XYZ file of C-alpha atoms in Angstrom:
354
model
C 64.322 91.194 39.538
C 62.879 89.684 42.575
C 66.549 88.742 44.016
C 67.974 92.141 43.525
C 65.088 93.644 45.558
C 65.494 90.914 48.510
C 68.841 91.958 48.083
C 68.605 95.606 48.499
C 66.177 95.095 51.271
C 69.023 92.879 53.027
C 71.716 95.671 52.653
C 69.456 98.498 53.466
C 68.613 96.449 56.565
C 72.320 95.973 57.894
C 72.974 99.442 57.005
C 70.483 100.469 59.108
C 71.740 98.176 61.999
C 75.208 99.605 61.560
C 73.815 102.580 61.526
C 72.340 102.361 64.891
C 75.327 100.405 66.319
C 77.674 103.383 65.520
C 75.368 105.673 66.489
C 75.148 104.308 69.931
C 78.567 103.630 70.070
C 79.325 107.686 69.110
C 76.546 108.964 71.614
C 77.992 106.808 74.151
C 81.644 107.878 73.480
C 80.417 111.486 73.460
C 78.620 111.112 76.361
C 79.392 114.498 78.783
C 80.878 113.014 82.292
C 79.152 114.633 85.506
C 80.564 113.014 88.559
C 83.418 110.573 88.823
C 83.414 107.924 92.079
C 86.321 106.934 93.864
C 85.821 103.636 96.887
C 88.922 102.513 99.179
C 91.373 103.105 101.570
C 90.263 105.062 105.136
C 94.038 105.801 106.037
C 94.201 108.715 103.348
C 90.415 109.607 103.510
C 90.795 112.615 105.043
C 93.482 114.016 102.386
C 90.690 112.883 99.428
C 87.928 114.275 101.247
C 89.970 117.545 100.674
C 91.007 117.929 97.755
C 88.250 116.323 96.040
C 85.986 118.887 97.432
C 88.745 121.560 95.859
C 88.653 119.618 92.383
C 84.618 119.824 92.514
C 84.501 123.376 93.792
C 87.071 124.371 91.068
C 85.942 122.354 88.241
C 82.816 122.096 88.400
C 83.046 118.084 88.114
C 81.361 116.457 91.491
C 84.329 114.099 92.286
C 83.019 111.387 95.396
C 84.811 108.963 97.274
C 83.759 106.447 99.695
C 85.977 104.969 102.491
C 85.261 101.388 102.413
C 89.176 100.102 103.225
C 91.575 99.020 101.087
C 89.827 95.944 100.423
C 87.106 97.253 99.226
C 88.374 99.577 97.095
C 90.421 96.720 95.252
C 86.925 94.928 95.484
C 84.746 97.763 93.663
C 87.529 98.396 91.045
C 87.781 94.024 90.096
C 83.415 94.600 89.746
C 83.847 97.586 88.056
C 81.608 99.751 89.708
C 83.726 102.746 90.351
C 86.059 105.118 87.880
C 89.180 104.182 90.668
C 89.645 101.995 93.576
C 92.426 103.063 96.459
C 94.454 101.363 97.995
C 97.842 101.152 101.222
C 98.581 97.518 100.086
C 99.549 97.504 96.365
C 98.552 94.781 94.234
C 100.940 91.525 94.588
C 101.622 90.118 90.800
C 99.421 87.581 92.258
C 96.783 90.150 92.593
C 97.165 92.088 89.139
C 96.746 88.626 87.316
C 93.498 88.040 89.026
C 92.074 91.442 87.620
C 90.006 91.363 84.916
C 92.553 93.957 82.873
C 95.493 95.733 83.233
C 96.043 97.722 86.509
C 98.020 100.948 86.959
C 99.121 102.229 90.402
C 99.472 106.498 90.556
C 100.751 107.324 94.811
C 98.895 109.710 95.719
C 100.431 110.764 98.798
C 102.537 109.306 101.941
C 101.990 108.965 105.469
C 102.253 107.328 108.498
C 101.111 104.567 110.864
C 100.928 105.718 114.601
C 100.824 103.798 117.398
C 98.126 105.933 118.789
C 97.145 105.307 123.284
C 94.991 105.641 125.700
C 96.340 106.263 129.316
C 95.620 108.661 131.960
C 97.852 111.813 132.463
C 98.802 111.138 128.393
C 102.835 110.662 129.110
C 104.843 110.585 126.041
C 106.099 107.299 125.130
C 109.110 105.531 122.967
C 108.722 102.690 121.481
C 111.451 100.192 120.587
C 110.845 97.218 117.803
C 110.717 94.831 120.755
C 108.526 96.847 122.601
C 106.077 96.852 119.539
C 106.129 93.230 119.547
C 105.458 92.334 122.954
C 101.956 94.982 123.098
C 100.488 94.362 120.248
C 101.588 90.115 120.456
C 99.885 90.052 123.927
C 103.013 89.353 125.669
C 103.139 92.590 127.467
C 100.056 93.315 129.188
C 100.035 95.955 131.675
C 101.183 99.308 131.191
C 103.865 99.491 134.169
C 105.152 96.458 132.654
C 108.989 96.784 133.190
C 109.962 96.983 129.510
C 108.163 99.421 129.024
C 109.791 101.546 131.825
C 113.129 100.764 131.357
C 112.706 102.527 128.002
C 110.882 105.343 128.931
C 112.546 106.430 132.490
C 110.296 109.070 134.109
C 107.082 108.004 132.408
C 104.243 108.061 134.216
C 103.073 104.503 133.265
C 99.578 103.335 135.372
C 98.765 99.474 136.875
C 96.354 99.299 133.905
C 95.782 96.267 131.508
C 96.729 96.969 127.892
C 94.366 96.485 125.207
C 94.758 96.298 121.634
C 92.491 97.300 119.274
C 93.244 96.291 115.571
C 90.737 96.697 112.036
C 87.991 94.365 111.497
C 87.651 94.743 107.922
C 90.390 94.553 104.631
C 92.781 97.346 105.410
C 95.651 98.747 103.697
C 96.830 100.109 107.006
C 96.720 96.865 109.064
C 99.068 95.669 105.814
C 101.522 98.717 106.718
C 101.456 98.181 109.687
C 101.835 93.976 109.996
C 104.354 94.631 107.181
C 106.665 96.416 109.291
C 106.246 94.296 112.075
C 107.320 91.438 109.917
C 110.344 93.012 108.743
C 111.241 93.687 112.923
C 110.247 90.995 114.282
C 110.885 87.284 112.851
C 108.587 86.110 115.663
C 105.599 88.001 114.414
C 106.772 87.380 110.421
C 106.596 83.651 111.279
C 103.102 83.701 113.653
C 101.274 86.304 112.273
C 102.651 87.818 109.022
C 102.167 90.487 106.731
C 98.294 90.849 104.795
C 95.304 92.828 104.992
C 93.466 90.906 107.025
C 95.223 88.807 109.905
C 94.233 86.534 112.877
C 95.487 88.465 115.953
C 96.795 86.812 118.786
C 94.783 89.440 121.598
C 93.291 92.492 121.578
C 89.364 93.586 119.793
C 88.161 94.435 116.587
C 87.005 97.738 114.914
C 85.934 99.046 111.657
C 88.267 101.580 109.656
C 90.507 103.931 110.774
C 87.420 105.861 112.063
C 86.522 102.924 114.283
C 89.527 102.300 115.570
C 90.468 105.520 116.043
C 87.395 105.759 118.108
C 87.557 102.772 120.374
C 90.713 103.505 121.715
C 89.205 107.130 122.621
C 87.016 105.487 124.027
C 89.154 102.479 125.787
C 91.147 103.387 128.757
C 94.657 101.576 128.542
C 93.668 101.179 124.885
C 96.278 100.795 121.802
C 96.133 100.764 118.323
C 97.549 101.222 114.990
C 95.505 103.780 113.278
C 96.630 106.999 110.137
C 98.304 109.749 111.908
C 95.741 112.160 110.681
C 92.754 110.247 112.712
C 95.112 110.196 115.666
C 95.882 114.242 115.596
C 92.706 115.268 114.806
C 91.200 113.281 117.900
C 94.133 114.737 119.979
C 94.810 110.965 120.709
C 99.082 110.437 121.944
C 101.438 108.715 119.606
C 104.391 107.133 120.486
C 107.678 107.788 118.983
C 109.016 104.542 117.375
C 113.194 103.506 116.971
C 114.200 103.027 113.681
C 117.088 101.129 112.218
C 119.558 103.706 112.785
C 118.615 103.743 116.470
C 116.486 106.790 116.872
C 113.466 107.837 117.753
C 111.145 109.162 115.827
C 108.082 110.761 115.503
C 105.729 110.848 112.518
C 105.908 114.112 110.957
C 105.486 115.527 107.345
C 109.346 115.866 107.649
C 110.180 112.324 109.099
C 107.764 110.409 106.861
C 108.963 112.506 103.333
C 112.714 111.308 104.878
C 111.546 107.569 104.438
C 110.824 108.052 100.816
C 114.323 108.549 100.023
C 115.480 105.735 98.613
C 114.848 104.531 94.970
C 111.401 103.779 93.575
C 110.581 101.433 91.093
C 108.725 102.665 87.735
C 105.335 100.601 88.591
C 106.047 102.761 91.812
C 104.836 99.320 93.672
C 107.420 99.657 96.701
C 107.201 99.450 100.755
C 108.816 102.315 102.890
C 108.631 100.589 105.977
C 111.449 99.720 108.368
C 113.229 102.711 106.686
C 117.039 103.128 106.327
C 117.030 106.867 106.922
C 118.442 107.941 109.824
C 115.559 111.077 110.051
C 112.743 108.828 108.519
C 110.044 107.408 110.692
C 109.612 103.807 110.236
C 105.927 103.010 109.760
C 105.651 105.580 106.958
C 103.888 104.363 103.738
C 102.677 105.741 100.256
C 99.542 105.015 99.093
C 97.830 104.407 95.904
C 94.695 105.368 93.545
C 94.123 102.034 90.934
C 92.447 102.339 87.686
C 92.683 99.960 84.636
C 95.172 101.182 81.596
C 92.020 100.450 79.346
C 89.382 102.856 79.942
C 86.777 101.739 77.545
C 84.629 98.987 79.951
C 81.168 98.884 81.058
C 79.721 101.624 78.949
C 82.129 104.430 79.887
C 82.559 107.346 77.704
C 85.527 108.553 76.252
C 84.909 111.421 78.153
C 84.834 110.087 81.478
C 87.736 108.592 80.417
C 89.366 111.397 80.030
C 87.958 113.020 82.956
C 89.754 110.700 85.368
C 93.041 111.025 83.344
C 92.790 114.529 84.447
C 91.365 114.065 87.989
C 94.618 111.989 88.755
C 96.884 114.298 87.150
C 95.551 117.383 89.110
C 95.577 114.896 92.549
C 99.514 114.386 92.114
C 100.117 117.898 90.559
C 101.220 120.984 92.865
C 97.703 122.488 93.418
C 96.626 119.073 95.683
C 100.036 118.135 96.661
C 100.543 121.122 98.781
C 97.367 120.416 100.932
C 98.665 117.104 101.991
C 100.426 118.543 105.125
C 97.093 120.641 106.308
C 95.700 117.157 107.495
C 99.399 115.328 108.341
C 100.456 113.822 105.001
C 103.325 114.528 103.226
C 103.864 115.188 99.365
C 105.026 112.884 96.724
C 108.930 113.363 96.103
C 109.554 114.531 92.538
C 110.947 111.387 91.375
C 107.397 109.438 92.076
C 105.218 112.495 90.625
C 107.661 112.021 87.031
C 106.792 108.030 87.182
C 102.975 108.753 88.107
C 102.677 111.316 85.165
C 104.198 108.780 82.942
C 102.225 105.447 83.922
C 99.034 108.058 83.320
C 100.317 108.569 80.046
C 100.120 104.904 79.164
C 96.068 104.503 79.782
C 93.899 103.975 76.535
C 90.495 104.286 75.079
C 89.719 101.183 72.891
C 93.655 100.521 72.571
C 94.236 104.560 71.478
C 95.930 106.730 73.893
C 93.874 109.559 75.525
């Protein structure tokens, strides 16, 4: 009689424990989200900044992102300490098998890199591929420097020293930008390369596109790569840059939605740079918000879950996309919004699909 009672006692007790576990486990999964946080890439910070503020204003779900560069972003999402990362550079296969699960990659919009100046009397300038990589390689150094004339006849171009300014921390737009420069320029693919972060042969260091958007307003005879948007809204010149089919041409929501026209592959991974288009500017880039296919991690509810399913859906649906060319973006083609929709579809909550 004595065993059956220990016995009772010991089921009672792990139903009890069970209990509790599931009960946890449900409270947790029904757990009401309230804000969702985003950490990453500067170059399409102003374009987040807007339409999250939309998605919070409309849905009454406070939506916050912080611009820490791409690096970070990539960073924050490997800790797990925010719903989605963002990112200019996607992840290598390198990268993605250094991540603690599965990563999916949804482009959010496209833009461009600018060559953005400083110089007196703010002449317009074209740049060729050779021209790039003489400024920012520190082999052209003044801006009367001859090459630089004999391409831009009639240019007001001043005795003044040239000086580069380039990002100091993980950035998806110094990859952009270095990875163009490798495809033009075996020179620079062989000294310098293509990354996030890069040792630069001249020029000085600043933080984000804010920063360096800043210091070469604030640099006379200053240049630097830097997102359009930070160079327009600063009313800083750009220079209009030759691409392979000999033109020149200047970033626009037309010339950088050009560049997109080739195929895109269905992890949507793909570089736009050094475009074949005859219209399409050549420094022109999508880039991307990164979440892991398997939601359930670190005590996140199958609501919040859910939550940034839809967040991303709305961000490359028609109600965001049409916003990207109020602050110089331009919107996904149709063929990357079908392949974002259906590499959405694919996330999970403990292996089920949401």
């Amino acid at each position: 009689m004595k065993k059956i009672q220990l016995l009772l006692v010991a089921i009672i007790s792990i139903s009890l424990i069970t209990s509790c576990g599931n009960s946890g486990k449900k409270q947790n999964n029904e757990k009401k989200t309230k804000a969702l946080t985003g950490a990453g890439a500067t170059f399409p910070q102003p374009f987040y900044n807007t339409i999250f503020k939309t998605y919070t204003k409309s849905k009454g779900l406070l939506v916050t992102y912080g611009g820490i560069g791409s690096g970070g972003g990539i960073r924050s999402l490997k800790d797990k300490i925010v719903d989605f990362g963002a990112t200019d550079a996607f992840l290598s296969d390198k990268k993605l098998s250094e991540m603690p699960g599965n990563v999916l990659h949804i482009p959010s919009c496209l833009g461009a890199v600018v060559a953005a100046y400083n110089i007196p009397g703010k002449p317009e300038l074209k740049f060729t591929p050779e021209l790039m990589e003489g400024i920012f390689m520190g082999k052209i150094t003044n801006w009367n420097d001859a090459k630089i004339a004999q391409v831009n006849p009639g240019a007001n171009l001043p005795d003044l020293a040239i000086t580069v300014v380039y990002r100091s921390d993980g950035s998806g737009t110094t990859f952009i930008f270095s990875d163009y420069m490798s495809k033009v320029s075996s020179e620079w693919k062989e000294k310098i390369g293509a990354g996030k972060a890069l040792q630069w042969p001249v020029g000085i260091a600043a933080k984000g596109n804010p920063g360096v958007a800043g210091t070469i307003s604030a640099t006379e005879g200053a240049i630097g790569y830097i997102g359009s948007e930070y160079a327009f809204a600063q009313s800083i010149p750009v220079a209009s840059i030759q691409n392979q089919a000999g033109n020149f041409i200047k970033p626009s929501v037309e010339s950088v939605s050009a560049a997109a026209a080739g195929d895109i592959p269905d992890d949507t991974r793909v570089t736009l740079t050094n475009t074949t288009a005859e219209q399409g500017y050549p420094i022109s880039s999508f880039t991307w918000l990164i979440l892991y296919k398997e939601q359930a991690y670190n005590g996140r509810s199958k609501d919040q879950a859910m939550q940034t399913k839809q967040l991303l859906k709305w961000v490359i649906g028609q109600e965001a996309q049409i916003q990207t060319s109020k602050v110089h973006y331009a919107p996904l083609p149709e063929k990357a919004v079908l392949k974002a929709n259906k590499i959405l579809d694919l996330m999970t909550y403990n292996g089920r699909g949401l």
